[in-house]
Short mmCIF file of C-alpha atoms and ligand atoms in Angstrom, two decimals:
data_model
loop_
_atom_site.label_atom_id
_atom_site.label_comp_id
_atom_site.label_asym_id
_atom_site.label_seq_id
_atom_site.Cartn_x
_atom_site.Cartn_y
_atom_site.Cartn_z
CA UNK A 120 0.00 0.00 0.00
CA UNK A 121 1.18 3.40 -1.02
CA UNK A 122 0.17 6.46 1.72
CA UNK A 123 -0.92 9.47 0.15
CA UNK A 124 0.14 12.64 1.65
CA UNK A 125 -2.21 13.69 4.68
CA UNK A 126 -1.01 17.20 4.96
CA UNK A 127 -1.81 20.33 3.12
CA UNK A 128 1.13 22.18 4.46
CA UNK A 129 5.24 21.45 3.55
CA UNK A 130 6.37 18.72 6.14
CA UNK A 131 10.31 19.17 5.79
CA UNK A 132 11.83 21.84 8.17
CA UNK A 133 13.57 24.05 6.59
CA UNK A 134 16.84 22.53 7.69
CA UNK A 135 16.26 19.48 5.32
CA UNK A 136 14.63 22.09 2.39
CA UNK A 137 15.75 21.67 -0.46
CA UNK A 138 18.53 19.29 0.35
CA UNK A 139 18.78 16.12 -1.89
CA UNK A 140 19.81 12.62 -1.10
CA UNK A 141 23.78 11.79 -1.32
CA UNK A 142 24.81 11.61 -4.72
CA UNK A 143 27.70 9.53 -3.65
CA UNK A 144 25.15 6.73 -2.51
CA UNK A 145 22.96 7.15 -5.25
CA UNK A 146 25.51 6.24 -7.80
CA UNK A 147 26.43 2.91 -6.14
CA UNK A 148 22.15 2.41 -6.24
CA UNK A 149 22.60 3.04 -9.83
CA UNK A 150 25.43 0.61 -9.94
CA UNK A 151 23.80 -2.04 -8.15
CA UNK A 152 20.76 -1.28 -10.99
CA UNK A 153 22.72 -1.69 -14.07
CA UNK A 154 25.26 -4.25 -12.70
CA UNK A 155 27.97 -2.15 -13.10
CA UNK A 156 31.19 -2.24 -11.57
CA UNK A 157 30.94 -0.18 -8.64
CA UNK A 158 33.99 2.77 -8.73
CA UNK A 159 31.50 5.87 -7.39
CA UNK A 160 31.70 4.89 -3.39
CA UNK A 161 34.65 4.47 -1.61
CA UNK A 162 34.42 1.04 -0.67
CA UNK A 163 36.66 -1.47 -0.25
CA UNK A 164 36.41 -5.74 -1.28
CA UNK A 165 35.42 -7.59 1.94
CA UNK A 166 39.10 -9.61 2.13
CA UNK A 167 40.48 -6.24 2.67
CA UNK A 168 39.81 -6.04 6.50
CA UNK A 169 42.60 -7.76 8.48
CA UNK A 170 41.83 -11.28 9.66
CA UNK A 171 42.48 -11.10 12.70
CA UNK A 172 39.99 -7.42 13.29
CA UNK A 173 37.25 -9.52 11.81
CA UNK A 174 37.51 -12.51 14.11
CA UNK A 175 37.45 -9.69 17.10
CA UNK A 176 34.34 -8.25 15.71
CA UNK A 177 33.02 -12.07 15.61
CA UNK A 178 34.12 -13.09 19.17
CA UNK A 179 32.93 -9.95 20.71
CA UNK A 180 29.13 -10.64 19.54
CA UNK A 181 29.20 -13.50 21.92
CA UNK A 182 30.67 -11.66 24.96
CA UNK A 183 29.18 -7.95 24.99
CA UNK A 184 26.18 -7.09 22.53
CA UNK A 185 24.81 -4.39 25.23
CA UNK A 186 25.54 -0.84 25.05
CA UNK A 187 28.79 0.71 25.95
CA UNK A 188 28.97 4.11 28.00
CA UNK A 189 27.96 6.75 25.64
CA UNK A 190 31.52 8.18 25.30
CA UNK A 191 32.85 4.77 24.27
CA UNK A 192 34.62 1.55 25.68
CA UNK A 193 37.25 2.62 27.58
CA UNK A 194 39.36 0.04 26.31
CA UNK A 195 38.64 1.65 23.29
CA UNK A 196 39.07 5.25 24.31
CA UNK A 197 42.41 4.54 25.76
CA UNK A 198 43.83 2.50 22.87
CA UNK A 199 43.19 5.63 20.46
CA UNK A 200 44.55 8.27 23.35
CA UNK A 201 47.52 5.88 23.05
CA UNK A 202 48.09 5.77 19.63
CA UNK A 203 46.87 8.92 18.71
CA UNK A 204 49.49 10.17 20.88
CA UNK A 205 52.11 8.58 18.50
CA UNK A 206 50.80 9.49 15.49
CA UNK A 207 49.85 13.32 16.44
CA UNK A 208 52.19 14.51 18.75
CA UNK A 209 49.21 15.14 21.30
CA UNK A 210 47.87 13.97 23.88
CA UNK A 211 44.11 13.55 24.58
CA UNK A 212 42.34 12.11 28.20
CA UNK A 213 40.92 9.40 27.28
CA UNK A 214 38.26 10.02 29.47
CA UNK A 215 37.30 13.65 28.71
CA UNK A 216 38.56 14.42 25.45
CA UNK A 217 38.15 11.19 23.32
CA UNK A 218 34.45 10.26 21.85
CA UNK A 219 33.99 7.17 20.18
CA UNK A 220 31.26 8.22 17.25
CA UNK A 221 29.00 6.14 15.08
CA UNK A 222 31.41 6.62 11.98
CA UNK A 223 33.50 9.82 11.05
CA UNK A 224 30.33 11.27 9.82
CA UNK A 225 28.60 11.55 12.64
CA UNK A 226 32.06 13.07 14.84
CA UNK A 227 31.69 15.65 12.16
CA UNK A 228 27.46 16.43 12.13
CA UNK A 229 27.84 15.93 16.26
CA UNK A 230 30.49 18.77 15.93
CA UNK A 231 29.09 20.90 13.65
CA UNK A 232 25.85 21.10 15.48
CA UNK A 233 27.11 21.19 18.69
CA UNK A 234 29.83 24.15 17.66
CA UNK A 235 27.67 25.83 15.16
CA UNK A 236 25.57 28.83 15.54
CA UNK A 237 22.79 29.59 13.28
CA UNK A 238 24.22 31.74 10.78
CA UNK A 239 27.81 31.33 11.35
CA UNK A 240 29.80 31.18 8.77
CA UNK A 241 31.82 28.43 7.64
CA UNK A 242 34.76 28.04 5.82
CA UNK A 243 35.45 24.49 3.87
CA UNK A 244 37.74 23.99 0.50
CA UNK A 245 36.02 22.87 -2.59
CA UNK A 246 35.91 20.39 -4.28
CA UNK A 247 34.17 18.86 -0.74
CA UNK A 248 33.48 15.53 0.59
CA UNK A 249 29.52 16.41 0.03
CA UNK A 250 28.18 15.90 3.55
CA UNK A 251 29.69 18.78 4.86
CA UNK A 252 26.85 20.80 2.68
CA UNK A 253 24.25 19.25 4.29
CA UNK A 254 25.92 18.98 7.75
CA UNK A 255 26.22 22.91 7.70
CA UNK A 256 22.63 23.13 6.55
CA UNK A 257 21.46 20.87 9.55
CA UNK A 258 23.37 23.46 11.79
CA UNK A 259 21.82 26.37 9.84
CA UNK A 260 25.26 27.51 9.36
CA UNK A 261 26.31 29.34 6.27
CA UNK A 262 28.63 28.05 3.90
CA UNK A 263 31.23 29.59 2.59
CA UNK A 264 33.12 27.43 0.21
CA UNK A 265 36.48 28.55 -1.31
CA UNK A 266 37.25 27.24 -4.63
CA UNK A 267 40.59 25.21 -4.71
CA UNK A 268 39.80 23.57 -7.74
CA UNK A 269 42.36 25.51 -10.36
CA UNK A 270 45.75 24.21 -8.78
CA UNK A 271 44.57 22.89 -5.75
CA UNK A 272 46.35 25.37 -3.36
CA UNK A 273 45.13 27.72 -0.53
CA UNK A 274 46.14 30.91 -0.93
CA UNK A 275 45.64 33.37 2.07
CA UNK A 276 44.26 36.53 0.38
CA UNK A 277 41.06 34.61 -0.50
CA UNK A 278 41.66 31.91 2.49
CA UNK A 279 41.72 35.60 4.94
CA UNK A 280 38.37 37.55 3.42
CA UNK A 281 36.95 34.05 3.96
CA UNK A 282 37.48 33.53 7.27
CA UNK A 283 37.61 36.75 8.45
CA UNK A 284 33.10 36.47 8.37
CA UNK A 285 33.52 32.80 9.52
CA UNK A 286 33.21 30.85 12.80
CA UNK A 287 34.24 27.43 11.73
CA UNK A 288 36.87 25.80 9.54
CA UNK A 289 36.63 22.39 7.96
CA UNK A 290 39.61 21.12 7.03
CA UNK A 291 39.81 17.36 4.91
CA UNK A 292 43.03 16.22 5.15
CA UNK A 293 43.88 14.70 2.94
CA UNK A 294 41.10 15.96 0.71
CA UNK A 295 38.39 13.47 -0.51
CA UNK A 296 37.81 13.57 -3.59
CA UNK A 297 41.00 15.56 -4.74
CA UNK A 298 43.59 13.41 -2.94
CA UNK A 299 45.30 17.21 -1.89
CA UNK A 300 47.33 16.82 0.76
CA UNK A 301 48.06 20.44 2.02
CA UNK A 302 51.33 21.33 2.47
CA UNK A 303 53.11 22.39 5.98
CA UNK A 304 53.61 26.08 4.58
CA UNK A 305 49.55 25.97 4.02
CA UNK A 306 48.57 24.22 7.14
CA UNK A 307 50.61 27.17 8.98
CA UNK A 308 48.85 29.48 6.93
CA UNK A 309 45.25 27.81 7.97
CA UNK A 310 46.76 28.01 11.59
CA UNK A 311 47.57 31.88 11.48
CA UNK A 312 44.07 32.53 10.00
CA UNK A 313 42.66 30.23 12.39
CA UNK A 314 44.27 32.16 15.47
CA UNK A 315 43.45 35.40 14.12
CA UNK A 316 39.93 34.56 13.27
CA UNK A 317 39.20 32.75 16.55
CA UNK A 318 38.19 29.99 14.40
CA UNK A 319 37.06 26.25 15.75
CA UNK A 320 38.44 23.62 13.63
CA UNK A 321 36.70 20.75 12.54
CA UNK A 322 39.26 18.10 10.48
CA UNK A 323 38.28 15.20 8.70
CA UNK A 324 40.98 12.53 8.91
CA UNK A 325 39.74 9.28 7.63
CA UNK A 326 42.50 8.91 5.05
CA UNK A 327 45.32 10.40 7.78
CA UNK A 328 46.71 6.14 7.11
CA UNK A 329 46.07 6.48 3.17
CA UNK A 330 49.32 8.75 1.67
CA UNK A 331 51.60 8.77 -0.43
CA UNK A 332 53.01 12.05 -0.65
CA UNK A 333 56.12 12.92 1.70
CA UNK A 334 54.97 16.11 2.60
CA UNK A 335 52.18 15.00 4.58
CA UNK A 336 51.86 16.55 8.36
CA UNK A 337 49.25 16.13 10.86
CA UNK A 338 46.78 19.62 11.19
CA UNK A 339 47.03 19.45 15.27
CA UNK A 340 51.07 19.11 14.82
CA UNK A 341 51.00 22.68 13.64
CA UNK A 342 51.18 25.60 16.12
CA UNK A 343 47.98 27.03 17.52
CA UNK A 344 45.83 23.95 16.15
CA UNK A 345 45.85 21.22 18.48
CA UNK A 346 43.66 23.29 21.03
CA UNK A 347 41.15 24.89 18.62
CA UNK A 348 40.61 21.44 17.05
CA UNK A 349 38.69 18.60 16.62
CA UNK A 350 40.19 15.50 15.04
CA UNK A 351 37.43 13.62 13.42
CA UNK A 352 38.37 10.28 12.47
CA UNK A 353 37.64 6.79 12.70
CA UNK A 354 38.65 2.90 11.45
CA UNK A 355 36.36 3.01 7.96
CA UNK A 356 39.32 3.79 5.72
CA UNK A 357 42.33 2.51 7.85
CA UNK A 358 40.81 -0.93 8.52
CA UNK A 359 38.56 -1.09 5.81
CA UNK A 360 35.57 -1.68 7.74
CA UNK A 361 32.83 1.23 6.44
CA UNK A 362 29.86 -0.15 7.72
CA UNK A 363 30.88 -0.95 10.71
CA UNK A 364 30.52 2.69 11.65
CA UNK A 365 33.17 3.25 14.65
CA UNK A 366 34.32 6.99 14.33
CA UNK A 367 36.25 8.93 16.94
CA UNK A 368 36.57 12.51 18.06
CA UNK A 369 39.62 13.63 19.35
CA UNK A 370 39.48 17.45 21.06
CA UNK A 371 40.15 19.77 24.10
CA UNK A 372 37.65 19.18 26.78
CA UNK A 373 35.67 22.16 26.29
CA UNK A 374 34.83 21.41 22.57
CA UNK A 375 34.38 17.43 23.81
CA UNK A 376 31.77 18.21 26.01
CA UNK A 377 29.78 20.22 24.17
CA UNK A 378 29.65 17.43 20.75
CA UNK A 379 29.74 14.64 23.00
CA UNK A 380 25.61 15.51 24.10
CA UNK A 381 24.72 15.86 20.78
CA UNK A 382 26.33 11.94 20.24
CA UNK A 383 24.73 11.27 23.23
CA UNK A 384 20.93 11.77 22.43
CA UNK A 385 21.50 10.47 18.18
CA UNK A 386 23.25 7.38 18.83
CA UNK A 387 23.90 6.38 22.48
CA UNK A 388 26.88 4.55 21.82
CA UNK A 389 28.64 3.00 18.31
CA UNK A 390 28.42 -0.51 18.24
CA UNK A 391 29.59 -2.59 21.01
CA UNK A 392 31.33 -5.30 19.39
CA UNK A 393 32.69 -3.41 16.99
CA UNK A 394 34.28 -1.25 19.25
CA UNK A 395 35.78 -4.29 21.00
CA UNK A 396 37.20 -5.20 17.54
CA UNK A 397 38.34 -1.85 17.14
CA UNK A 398 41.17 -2.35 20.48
CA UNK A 399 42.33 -5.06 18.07
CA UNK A 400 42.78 -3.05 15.21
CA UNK A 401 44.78 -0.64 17.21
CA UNK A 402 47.26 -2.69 18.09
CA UNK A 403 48.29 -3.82 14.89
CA UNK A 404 51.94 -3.18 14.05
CA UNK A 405 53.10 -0.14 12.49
CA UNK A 406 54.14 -2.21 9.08
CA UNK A 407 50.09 -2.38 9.11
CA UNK A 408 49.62 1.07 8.09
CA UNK A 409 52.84 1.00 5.58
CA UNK A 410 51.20 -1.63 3.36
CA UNK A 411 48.29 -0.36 3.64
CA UNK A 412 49.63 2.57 1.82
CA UNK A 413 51.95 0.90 -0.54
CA UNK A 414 48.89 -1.20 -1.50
CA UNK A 415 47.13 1.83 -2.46
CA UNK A 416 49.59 3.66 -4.14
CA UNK A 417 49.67 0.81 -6.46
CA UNK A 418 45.78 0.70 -7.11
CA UNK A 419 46.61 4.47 -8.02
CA UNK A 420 49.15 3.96 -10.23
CA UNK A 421 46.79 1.18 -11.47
CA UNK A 422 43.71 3.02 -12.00
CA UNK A 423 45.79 6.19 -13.36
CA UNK A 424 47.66 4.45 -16.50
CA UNK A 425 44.23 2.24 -17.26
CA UNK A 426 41.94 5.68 -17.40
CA UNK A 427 44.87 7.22 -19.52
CA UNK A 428 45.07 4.14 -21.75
CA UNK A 429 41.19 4.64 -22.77
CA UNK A 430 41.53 8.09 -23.23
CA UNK A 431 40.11 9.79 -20.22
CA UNK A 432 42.35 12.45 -18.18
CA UNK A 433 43.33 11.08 -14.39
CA UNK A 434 44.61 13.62 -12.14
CA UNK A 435 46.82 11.81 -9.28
CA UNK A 436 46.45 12.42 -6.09
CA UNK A 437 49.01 13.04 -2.88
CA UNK A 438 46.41 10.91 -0.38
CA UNK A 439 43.17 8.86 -0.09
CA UNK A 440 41.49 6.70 -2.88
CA UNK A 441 40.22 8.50 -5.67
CA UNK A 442 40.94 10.07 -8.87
CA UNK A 443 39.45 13.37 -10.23
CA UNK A 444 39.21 12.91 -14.02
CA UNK A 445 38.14 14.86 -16.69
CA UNK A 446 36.54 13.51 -19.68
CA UNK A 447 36.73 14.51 -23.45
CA UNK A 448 33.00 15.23 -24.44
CA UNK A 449 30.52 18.19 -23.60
CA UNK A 450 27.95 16.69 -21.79
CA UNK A 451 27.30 17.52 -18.04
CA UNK A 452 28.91 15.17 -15.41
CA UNK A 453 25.89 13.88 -14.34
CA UNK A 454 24.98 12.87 -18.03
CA UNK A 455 28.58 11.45 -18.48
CA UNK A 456 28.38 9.52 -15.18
CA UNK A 457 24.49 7.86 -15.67
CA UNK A 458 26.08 6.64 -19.46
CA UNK A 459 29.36 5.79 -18.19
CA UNK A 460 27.28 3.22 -15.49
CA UNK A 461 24.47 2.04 -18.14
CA UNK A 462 26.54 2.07 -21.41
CA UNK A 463 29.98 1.07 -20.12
CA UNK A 464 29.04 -0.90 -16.56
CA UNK A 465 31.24 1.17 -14.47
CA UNK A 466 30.23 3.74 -12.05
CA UNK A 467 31.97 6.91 -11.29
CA UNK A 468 30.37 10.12 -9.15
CA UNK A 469 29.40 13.30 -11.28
CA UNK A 470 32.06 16.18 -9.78
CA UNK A 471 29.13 18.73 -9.64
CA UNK A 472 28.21 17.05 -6.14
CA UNK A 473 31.25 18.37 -4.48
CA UNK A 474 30.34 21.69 -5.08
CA UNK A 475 27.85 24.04 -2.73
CA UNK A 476 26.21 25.24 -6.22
CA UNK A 477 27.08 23.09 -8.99
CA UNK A 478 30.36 23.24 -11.41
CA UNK A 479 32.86 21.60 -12.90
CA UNK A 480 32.98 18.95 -15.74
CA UNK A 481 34.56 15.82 -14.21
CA UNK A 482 34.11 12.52 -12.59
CA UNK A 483 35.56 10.87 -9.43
CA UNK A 484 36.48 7.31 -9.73
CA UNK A 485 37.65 5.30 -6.77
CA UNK A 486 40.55 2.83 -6.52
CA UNK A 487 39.64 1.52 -3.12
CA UNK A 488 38.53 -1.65 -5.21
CA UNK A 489 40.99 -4.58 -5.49
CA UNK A 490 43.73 -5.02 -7.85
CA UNK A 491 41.15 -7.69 -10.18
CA UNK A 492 38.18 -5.58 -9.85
CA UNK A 493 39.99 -2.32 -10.90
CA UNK A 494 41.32 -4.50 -14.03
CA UNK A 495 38.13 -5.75 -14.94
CA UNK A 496 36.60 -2.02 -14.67
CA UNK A 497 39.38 -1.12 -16.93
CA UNK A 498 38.54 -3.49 -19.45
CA UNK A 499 35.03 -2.78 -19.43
CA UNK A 500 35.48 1.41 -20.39
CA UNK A 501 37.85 -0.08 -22.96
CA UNK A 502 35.32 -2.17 -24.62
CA UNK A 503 33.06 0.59 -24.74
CA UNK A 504 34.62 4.16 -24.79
CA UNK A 505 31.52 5.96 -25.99
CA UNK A 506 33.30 8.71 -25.07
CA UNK A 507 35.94 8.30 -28.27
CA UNK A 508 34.54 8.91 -31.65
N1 LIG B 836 33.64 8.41 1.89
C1 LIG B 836 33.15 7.56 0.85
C2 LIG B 836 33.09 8.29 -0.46
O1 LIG B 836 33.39 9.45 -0.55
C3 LIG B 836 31.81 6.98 1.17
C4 LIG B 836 30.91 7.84 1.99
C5 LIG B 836 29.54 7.98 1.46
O2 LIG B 836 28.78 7.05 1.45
N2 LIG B 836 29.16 9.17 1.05
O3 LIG B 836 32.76 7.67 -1.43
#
């Protein structure tokens, strides 16, 4: 049975006007549709998780399926304080200043609406992972996106008259879905502005294991950062385990508080036994996170010479999983990407939804597929490049 609509009057509030459903998600819909080989979502093959995080995950069900505190198992909390520590050069209580999230996601819409005023401004680099659009809209922020996309480099004139009307920064580091990895002279720059500005921080670091450029730095290593900052991050990318949803937020006990009672009235707690598995994951050995890196860097090399070698234009990126491309014909991305998925059997997301307003002709593929799967995708666009006259 199909309900019609009982109201005369708009239901949505006007924080979900307007707003559409991800894009990101609806391409791998579309995928699933047309049986195409699924390169729009960042998602891994299921052997990638390590073996022995899976059988964690398994053997927890069986010994705690209850809630944990709201902030987290503690096991938990102090595994990341402990590692964290390592791999940021700061330390965070466990207890006050580390939140274990349902995903990265929700670190970042638990810190944007607990942080974010209606009407403050804030400040993110586009191209944008797309949820921080909505996420602002939910806080009934206002964006203001600044346009990296010729160069891919801040530059502080335009990085200052932003900011200087702004509240909050998002920084993506490194930058889904242009790989950027900012340098150390722009992450100083960011700091300055930050300083000056009085601006809260929010960074998204769910690649921070994923790089393979050497001038990669940590945000919160960076003068002035660490205390205006909150490190959203989480095991998705690292231990290739995205629907598991375990995210963490890492910040100064003032900002902590406040985004830990908006986690604590939307979730409760992330899952229990994945948590559990998620002390496992954290003590794997440091060569974990070296492979892990190596492995992608050559899916990128991978993905970059087959998308060259059917005449699309790969751009490579410093960090994360996928490849901004550009594409020889003059239809819209959106157009490209529905024919690339129905005429070709690969999916790709249109670039127009990382934009606030629309723009640029280009596609994002993602090598976050195995070596086979990227090959066969490969073959497919080569047995039907529509796209070459
Ligand atoms: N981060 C992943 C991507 O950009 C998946 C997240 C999502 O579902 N939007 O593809």
């Amino acid at each position: 049975m199909t309900l019609g609509n009982a109201f005369d009057r708009q239901v949505g509030s006007q924080r979900v006007r307007g707003m559409s459903e991800s894009v990101i998600r609806e391409m791998t819909r579309e995928a699933h549709r047309h049986d195409a080989i699924n390169l729009s979502q960042g998602i891994p093959d299921e052997d990638e998780t390590p073996a022995s995080v899976k059988q964690a995950a398994r053997d927890a069900i069986d010994a705690s399926s209850q809630y944990t505190i709201t902030w987290g198992l503690p096991a938990l909390r102090e595994a990341v304080a402990e590692r964290y520590a390592d791999w940021k050069g700061v330390e965070y209580d466990p207890e006050t200043e580390v939140t274990v999230t349902c995903g990265t996601s929700e670190a970042i819409m638990s810190s944007l609406l607990a942080l974010c005023d209606p009407g403050d401004g804030v400040v993110y680099f586009e191209p944008t992972y797309e949820s921080y659009i909505p996420g602002v809209q939910f806080a009934e922020g206002r964006p203001i996106p600044l346009d990296i996309t010729d160069g891919l480099a801040v530059e502080g004139e335009a990085l200052r008259a932003a900011a200087s009307d702004a509240s909050i920064l998002i920084l993506n580091h490194p930058q889904n879905p242009t790989g950027k990895v900012f340098t150390p002279a722009e992450l100083e720059l960011l700091a300055e502005v930050a300083v000056e500005e009085d601006l809260i921080v929010i960074t998204d670091e769910i690649y921070e294991h994923i790089v393979y450029a050497d001038h990669y730095r940590s945000p919160v290593t960076v003068d002035g950062l660490a205390e205006r900052t909150v490190v959203c991050t989480g095991m998705s990318k690292t231990y290739s385990v995205t629907g598991w949803r375990v995210g963490f937020a890492l910040a100064p006990e003032p900002l902590s508080a406040e985004l830990r009672k908006f986690h604590d009235y939307t979730s409760i707690c992330a899952p229990t036994p994945f948590q559990q598995a998620g002390v496992e994951a954290l003590s794997l050995p440091d060569s974990y996170y070296r492979d892990l890196s190596d492995s992608y860097e050559r899916r990128r090399e991978q993905l970059y010479d087959g998308l060259r070698s059917v005449g699309l234009d790969p751009v490579k990126p410093d960090g994360a999983y996928y490849m901004l491309t550009r594409y020889p014909t003059d239809e819209p991305d959106t157009e490209f990407t529905l024919r690339l998925i129905r005429e070709a059997g690969v999916a790709a997301v249109p670039g127009s939804s990382f934009y606030t307003d629309g723009g640029e002709d280009w596609v994002r593929f993602t090598f976050s597929r195995n070596e086979d799967t990227i090959d066969r995708a490969i073959r497919r666009l080569d047995e039907n490049r529509f796209w070459v006259q």
